[in-house]
Amino acid sequence: MMPDPAIIAQLFVLINPFSSLTVLMAAHAQGLPVRRLAAGAVLTAFLTAAALAVVGPLLLRVFGISLDSFRIAGGIVLLLLGVETVRRREDRQVAVTSLDGLMSILATPTMTGPATITYVTLKTHEIGLGPLGVNLTVAFAAVALVMGVFALLVPRINRRVVNIVSRVLGLFLTAVAIEMMARGLTGILAPLRAP
């Protein structure tokens, strides 16, 4: 099973490690171990996403939700998150001050939030658990690399540049959302067009 660059790129955009910078900077300002925070958050987010890859498709069957309906619902959620990312203010404040609390915020919902959950569930159904697991592992390895660089350079990072990159990723997220909704609508409407 070879990794799929397109799936890895889409997962990276959904996880968006650049959105974690605010939390890392808050941890640094409080004298908390930033590298430990970043490593723990990435590991927790990865394990959460892996668990959802197993459980997600089962939940679709339990609740009788069609894949196309889930694509549309997930696309709407992704679209809202993408718009929020593009419009996000740069001066967001982080209220939580404990290491465990910040780690929880980073792991979920920042990295493994509704967008990642939706995508992982759909892709597991489409390509299978094994291939999804390979791509998920590679994507989180890339995220871990970025987070590691952030942890080392957090005092010197230009926050404005990172916010611009995060907004660009948010734009790609909205495109992924529209593609998901279009596929879902096509699947639902196709039987209606049949003679």
C-alpha positions as YAML, in Angstrom:
chain: A
units: angstrom
residues:
- id: 1
  name: MET
  ca: [0.00, 0.00, 0.00]
- id: 2
  name: MET
  ca: [1.67, 3.16, -1.23]
- id: 3
  name: PRO
  ca: [0.80, 6.54, 0.30]
- id: 4
  name: ASP
  ca: [-1.45, 8.75, -1.84]
- id: 5
  name: PRO
  ca: [-0.01, 12.31, -2.05]
- id: 6
  name: ALA
  ca: [-3.47, 13.81, -2.66]
- id: 7
  name: ILE
  ca: [-4.99, 12.20, 0.45]
- id: 8
  name: ILE
  ca: [-1.95, 13.13, 2.55]
- id: 9
  name: ALA
  ca: [-2.17, 16.76, 1.37]
- id: 10
  name: GLN
  ca: [-5.90, 16.90, 2.10]
- id: 11
  name: LEU
  ca: [-5.37, 15.46, 5.59]
- id: 12
  name: PHE
  ca: [-2.58, 17.97, 6.24]
- id: 13
  name: VAL
  ca: [-4.88, 20.83, 5.23]
- id: 14
  name: LEU
  ca: [-7.65, 19.50, 7.47]
- id: 15
  name: ILE
  ca: [-5.35, 19.04, 10.47]
- id: 16
  name: ASN
  ca: [-3.73, 22.44, 9.76]
- id: 17
  name: PRO
  ca: [-0.84, 22.54, 12.27]
- id: 18
  name: PHE
  ca: [-0.49, 26.28, 11.63]
- id: 19
  name: SER
  ca: [-3.72, 26.85, 13.57]
- id: 20
  name: SER
  ca: [-1.94, 25.47, 16.66]
- id: 21
  name: LEU
  ca: [0.54, 28.33, 16.89]
- id: 22
  name: THR
  ca: [-1.63, 30.43, 19.24]
- id: 23
  name: VAL
  ca: [-1.72, 27.61, 21.79]
- id: 24
  name: LEU
  ca: [2.03, 26.96, 21.51]
- id: 25
  name: MET
  ca: [2.78, 30.66, 22.02]
- id: 26
  name: ALA
  ca: [0.49, 30.75, 25.06]
- id: 27
  name: ALA
  ca: [2.33, 27.74, 26.50]
- id: 28
  name: HIS
  ca: [5.71, 29.38, 25.86]
- id: 29
  name: ALA
  ca: [4.57, 32.60, 27.57]
- id: 30
  name: GLN
  ca: [3.55, 30.57, 30.64]
- id: 31
  name: GLY
  ca: [6.88, 28.73, 30.79]
- id: 32
  name: LEU
  ca: [5.35, 25.36, 29.91]
- id: 33
  name: PRO
  ca: [7.37, 22.69, 28.02]
- id: 34
  name: VAL
  ca: [6.36, 23.50, 24.44]
- id: 35
  name: ARG
  ca: [8.07, 20.49, 22.84]
- id: 36
  name: ARG
  ca: [6.34, 18.10, 25.22]
- id: 37
  name: LEU
  ca: [3.04, 19.83, 24.56]
- id: 38
  name: ALA
  ca: [3.45, 19.57, 20.77]
- id: 39
  name: ALA
  ca: [4.52, 15.91, 20.84]
- id: 40
  name: GLY
  ca: [1.72, 14.89, 23.21]
- id: 41
  name: ALA
  ca: [-0.91, 16.76, 21.20]
- id: 42
  name: VAL
  ca: [0.14, 15.21, 17.88]
- id: 43
  name: LEU
  ca: [0.18, 11.70, 19.37]
- id: 44
  name: THR
  ca: [-3.24, 12.18, 21.00]
- id: 45
  name: ALA
  ca: [-4.71, 13.63, 17.79]
- id: 46
  name: PHE
  ca: [-3.30, 10.74, 15.74]
- id: 47
  name: LEU
  ca: [-4.69, 8.08, 18.09]
- id: 48
  name: THR
  ca: [-8.08, 9.84, 18.10]
- id: 49
  name: ALA
  ca: [-8.17, 9.96, 14.29]
- id: 50
  name: ALA
  ca: [-7.09, 6.30, 14.05]
- id: 51
  name: ALA
  ca: [-9.83, 5.24, 16.47]
- id: 52
  name: LEU
  ca: [-12.41, 7.20, 14.48]
- id: 53
  name: ALA
  ca: [-11.24, 5.53, 11.27]
- id: 54
  name: VAL
  ca: [-12.31, 2.23, 12.84]
- id: 55
  name: VAL
  ca: [-15.49, 3.43, 14.58]
- id: 56
  name: GLY
  ca: [-16.78, 6.00, 12.04]
- id: 57
  name: PRO
  ca: [-17.99, 3.62, 9.31]
- id: 58
  name: LEU
  ca: [-19.60, 1.41, 11.97]
- id: 59
  name: LEU
  ca: [-21.57, 4.39, 13.29]
- id: 60
  name: LEU
  ca: [-22.83, 5.17, 9.78]
- id: 61
  name: ARG
  ca: [-24.23, 1.64, 9.56]
- id: 62
  name: VAL
  ca: [-25.68, 1.70, 13.10]
- id: 63
  name: PHE
  ca: [-27.56, 4.96, 12.47]
- id: 64
  name: GLY
  ca: [-28.53, 4.03, 8.90]
- id: 65
  name: ILE
  ca: [-26.81, 7.08, 7.38]
- id: 66
  name: SER
  ca: [-25.98, 6.86, 3.69]
- id: 67
  name: LEU
  ca: [-22.50, 7.80, 2.55]
- id: 68
  name: ASP
  ca: [-23.85, 10.54, 0.29]
- id: 69
  name: SER
  ca: [-25.87, 12.11, 3.12]
- id: 70
  name: PHE
  ca: [-22.77, 12.08, 5.31]
- id: 71
  name: ARG
  ca: [-20.75, 13.67, 2.50]
- id: 72
  name: ILE
  ca: [-23.23, 16.55, 2.31]
- id: 73
  name: ALA
  ca: [-23.41, 17.01, 6.09]
- id: 74
  name: GLY
  ca: [-19.64, 16.75, 6.43]
- id: 75
  name: GLY
  ca: [-19.14, 19.15, 3.54]
- id: 76
  name: ILE
  ca: [-21.31, 21.75, 5.26]
- id: 77
  name: VAL
  ca: [-19.28, 21.41, 8.48]
- id: 78
  name: LEU
  ca: [-16.01, 21.65, 6.54]
- id: 79
  name: LEU
  ca: [-17.27, 24.70, 4.66]
- id: 80
  name: LEU
  ca: [-18.12, 26.49, 7.91]
- id: 81
  name: LEU
  ca: [-14.73, 25.60, 9.40]
- id: 82
  name: GLY
  ca: [-12.94, 26.73, 6.24]
- id: 83
  name: VAL
  ca: [-14.72, 30.09, 6.26]
- id: 84
  name: GLU
  ca: [-13.94, 30.48, 9.97]
- id: 85
  name: THR
  ca: [-10.26, 29.74, 9.32]
- id: 86
  name: VAL
  ca: [-10.08, 32.30, 6.52]
- id: 87
  name: ARG
  ca: [-11.82, 34.97, 8.62]
- id: 88
  name: ARG
  ca: [-10.15, 34.15, 11.96]
- id: 89
  name: ARG
  ca: [-8.81, 37.09, 13.94]
- id: 90
  name: GLU
  ca: [-5.11, 37.13, 14.76]
- id: 91
  name: ASP
  ca: [-5.55, 38.15, 18.41]
- id: 92
  name: ARG
  ca: [-7.38, 35.09, 19.73]
- id: 93
  name: GLN
  ca: [-6.66, 34.51, 23.40]
- id: 94
  name: VAL
  ca: [-6.17, 31.10, 25.03]
- id: 95
  name: ALA
  ca: [-7.88, 30.89, 28.42]
- id: 96
  name: VAL
  ca: [-6.60, 27.45, 29.50]
- id: 97
  name: THR
  ca: [-3.26, 27.53, 31.33]
- id: 98
  name: SER
  ca: [-2.47, 23.90, 32.33]
- id: 99
  name: LEU
  ca: [-0.31, 21.63, 30.17]
- id: 100
  name: ASP
  ca: [-2.98, 18.91, 30.01]
- id: 101
  name: GLY
  ca: [-5.67, 21.45, 29.14]
- id: 102
  name: LEU
  ca: [-3.62, 22.97, 26.33]
- id: 103
  name: MET
  ca: [-2.75, 19.49, 25.04]
- id: 104
  name: SER
  ca: [-6.45, 18.60, 24.91]
- id: 105
  name: ILE
  ca: [-7.26, 21.80, 23.00]
- id: 106
  name: LEU
  ca: [-4.51, 21.10, 20.48]
- id: 107
  name: ALA
  ca: [-5.35, 17.42, 19.98]
- id: 108
  name: THR
  ca: [-9.09, 17.91, 19.63]
- id: 109
  name: PRO
  ca: [-10.78, 19.98, 18.33]
- id: 110
  name: THR
  ca: [-7.83, 21.92, 16.84]
- id: 111
  name: MET
  ca: [-6.16, 19.04, 14.96]
- id: 112
  name: THR
  ca: [-8.68, 16.20, 15.09]
- id: 113
  name: GLY
  ca: [-11.91, 18.17, 14.94]
- id: 114
  name: PRO
  ca: [-15.11, 17.76, 12.93]
- id: 115
  name: ALA
  ca: [-13.30, 18.31, 9.62]
- id: 116
  name: THR
  ca: [-10.76, 15.55, 10.20]
- id: 117
  name: ILE
  ca: [-13.37, 13.21, 11.70]
- id: 118
  name: THR
  ca: [-15.64, 13.61, 8.67]
- id: 119
  name: TYR
  ca: [-12.84, 13.12, 6.15]
- id: 120
  name: VAL
  ca: [-11.36, 10.08, 7.92]
- id: 121
  name: THR
  ca: [-14.77, 8.41, 8.17]
- id: 122
  name: LEU
  ca: [-15.50, 8.94, 4.46]
- id: 123
  name: LYS
  ca: [-12.06, 7.88, 3.25]
- id: 124
  name: THR
  ca: [-12.10, 4.72, 5.38]
- id: 125
  name: HIS
  ca: [-15.36, 3.77, 3.69]
- id: 126
  name: GLU
  ca: [-14.02, 4.64, 0.22]
- id: 127
  name: ILE
  ca: [-10.48, 3.18, 0.23]
- id: 128
  name: GLY
  ca: [-10.43, 0.85, 3.24]
- id: 129
  name: LEU
  ca: [-8.89, 0.97, 6.70]
- id: 130
  name: GLY
  ca: [-5.39, -0.19, 5.67]
- id: 131
  name: PRO
  ca: [-4.74, 2.41, 2.95]
- id: 132
  name: LEU
  ca: [-6.30, 5.14, 5.09]
- id: 133
  name: GLY
  ca: [-4.06, 4.13, 7.99]
- id: 134
  name: VAL
  ca: [-0.94, 4.47, 5.83]
- id: 135
  name: ASN
  ca: [-1.93, 7.93, 4.57]
- id: 136
  name: LEU
  ca: [-3.01, 9.05, 8.05]
- id: 137
  name: THR
  ca: [0.36, 8.01, 9.49]
- id: 138
  name: VAL
  ca: [2.32, 9.89, 6.81]
- id: 139
  name: ALA
  ca: [0.12, 13.00, 7.19]
- id: 140
  name: PHE
  ca: [0.58, 13.06, 10.96]
- id: 141
  name: ALA
  ca: [4.34, 12.54, 10.53]
- id: 142
  name: ALA
  ca: [4.38, 15.72, 8.42]
- id: 143
  name: VAL
  ca: [2.27, 17.49, 11.06]
- id: 144
  name: ALA
  ca: [4.67, 16.30, 13.78]
- id: 145
  name: LEU
  ca: [7.60, 17.72, 11.80]
- id: 146
  name: VAL
  ca: [5.92, 21.13, 11.47]
- id: 147
  name: MET
  ca: [4.91, 21.14, 15.14]
- id: 148
  name: GLY
  ca: [8.46, 20.20, 16.13]
- id: 149
  name: VAL
  ca: [9.84, 23.15, 14.16]
- id: 150
  name: PHE
  ca: [7.25, 25.44, 15.77]
- id: 151
  name: ALA
  ca: [8.21, 24.17, 19.24]
- id: 152
  name: LEU
  ca: [11.88, 24.92, 18.61]
- id: 153
  name: LEU
  ca: [11.35, 28.33, 17.01]
- id: 154
  name: VAL
  ca: [8.25, 29.58, 18.84]
- id: 155
  name: PRO
  ca: [9.96, 32.68, 20.34]
- id: 156
  name: ARG
  ca: [11.10, 33.81, 16.87]
- id: 157
  name: ILE
  ca: [8.13, 32.82, 14.70]
- id: 158
  name: ASN
  ca: [6.48, 35.61, 12.73]
- id: 159
  name: ARG
  ca: [2.87, 35.15, 13.79]
- id: 160
  name: ARG
  ca: [1.49, 37.19, 10.91]
- id: 161
  name: VAL
  ca: [3.12, 34.94, 8.29]
- id: 162
  name: VAL
  ca: [1.78, 31.80, 9.98]
- id: 163
  name: ASN
  ca: [-1.71, 33.32, 10.10]
- id: 164
  name: ILE
  ca: [-1.54, 34.02, 6.36]
- id: 165
  name: VAL
  ca: [-0.51, 30.40, 5.66]
- id: 166
  name: SER
  ca: [-3.33, 29.16, 7.90]
- id: 167
  name: ARG
  ca: [-5.85, 31.27, 5.98]
- id: 168
  name: VAL
  ca: [-4.60, 29.90, 2.66]
- id: 169
  name: LEU
  ca: [-5.08, 26.36, 4.02]
- id: 170
  name: GLY
  ca: [-8.57, 27.42, 5.10]
- id: 171
  name: LEU
  ca: [-9.30, 28.38, 1.49]
- id: 172
  name: PHE
  ca: [-8.28, 24.89, 0.33]
- id: 173
  name: LEU
  ca: [-10.47, 23.45, 3.10]
- id: 174
  name: THR
  ca: [-13.51, 25.23, 1.65]
- id: 175
  name: ALA
  ca: [-12.67, 23.73, -1.77]
- id: 176
  name: VAL
  ca: [-12.52, 20.23, -0.25]
- id: 177
  name: ALA
  ca: [-15.89, 20.94, 1.40]
- id: 178
  name: ILE
  ca: [-17.54, 21.96, -1.87]
- id: 179
  name: GLU
  ca: [-16.14, 18.86, -3.60]
- id: 180
  name: MET
  ca: [-17.59, 16.65, -0.84]
- id: 181
  name: MET
  ca: [-21.02, 18.29, -1.06]
- id: 182
  name: ALA
  ca: [-21.02, 18.04, -4.87]
- id: 183
  name: ARG
  ca: [-20.23, 14.31, -4.73]
- id: 184
  name: GLY
  ca: [-22.92, 13.76, -2.11]
- id: 185
  name: LEU
  ca: [-25.56, 15.65, -4.09]
- id: 186
  name: THR
  ca: [-24.61, 13.80, -7.28]
- id: 187
  name: GLY
  ca: [-25.04, 10.47, -5.50]
- id: 188
  name: ILE
  ca: [-28.43, 11.41, -4.05]
- id: 189
  name: LEU
  ca: [-29.81, 12.98, -7.24]
- id: 190
  name: ALA
  ca: [-28.53, 10.32, -9.66]
- id: 191
  name: PRO
  ca: [-31.42, 7.86, -9.00]
- id: 192
  name: LEU
  ca: [-33.94, 10.68, -9.56]
- id: 193
  name: ARG
  ca: [-32.55, 11.34, -13.05]
- id: 194
  name: ALA
  ca: [-32.66, 7.68, -14.04]
- id: 195
  name: PRO
  ca: [-35.50, 6.80, -16.47]
...
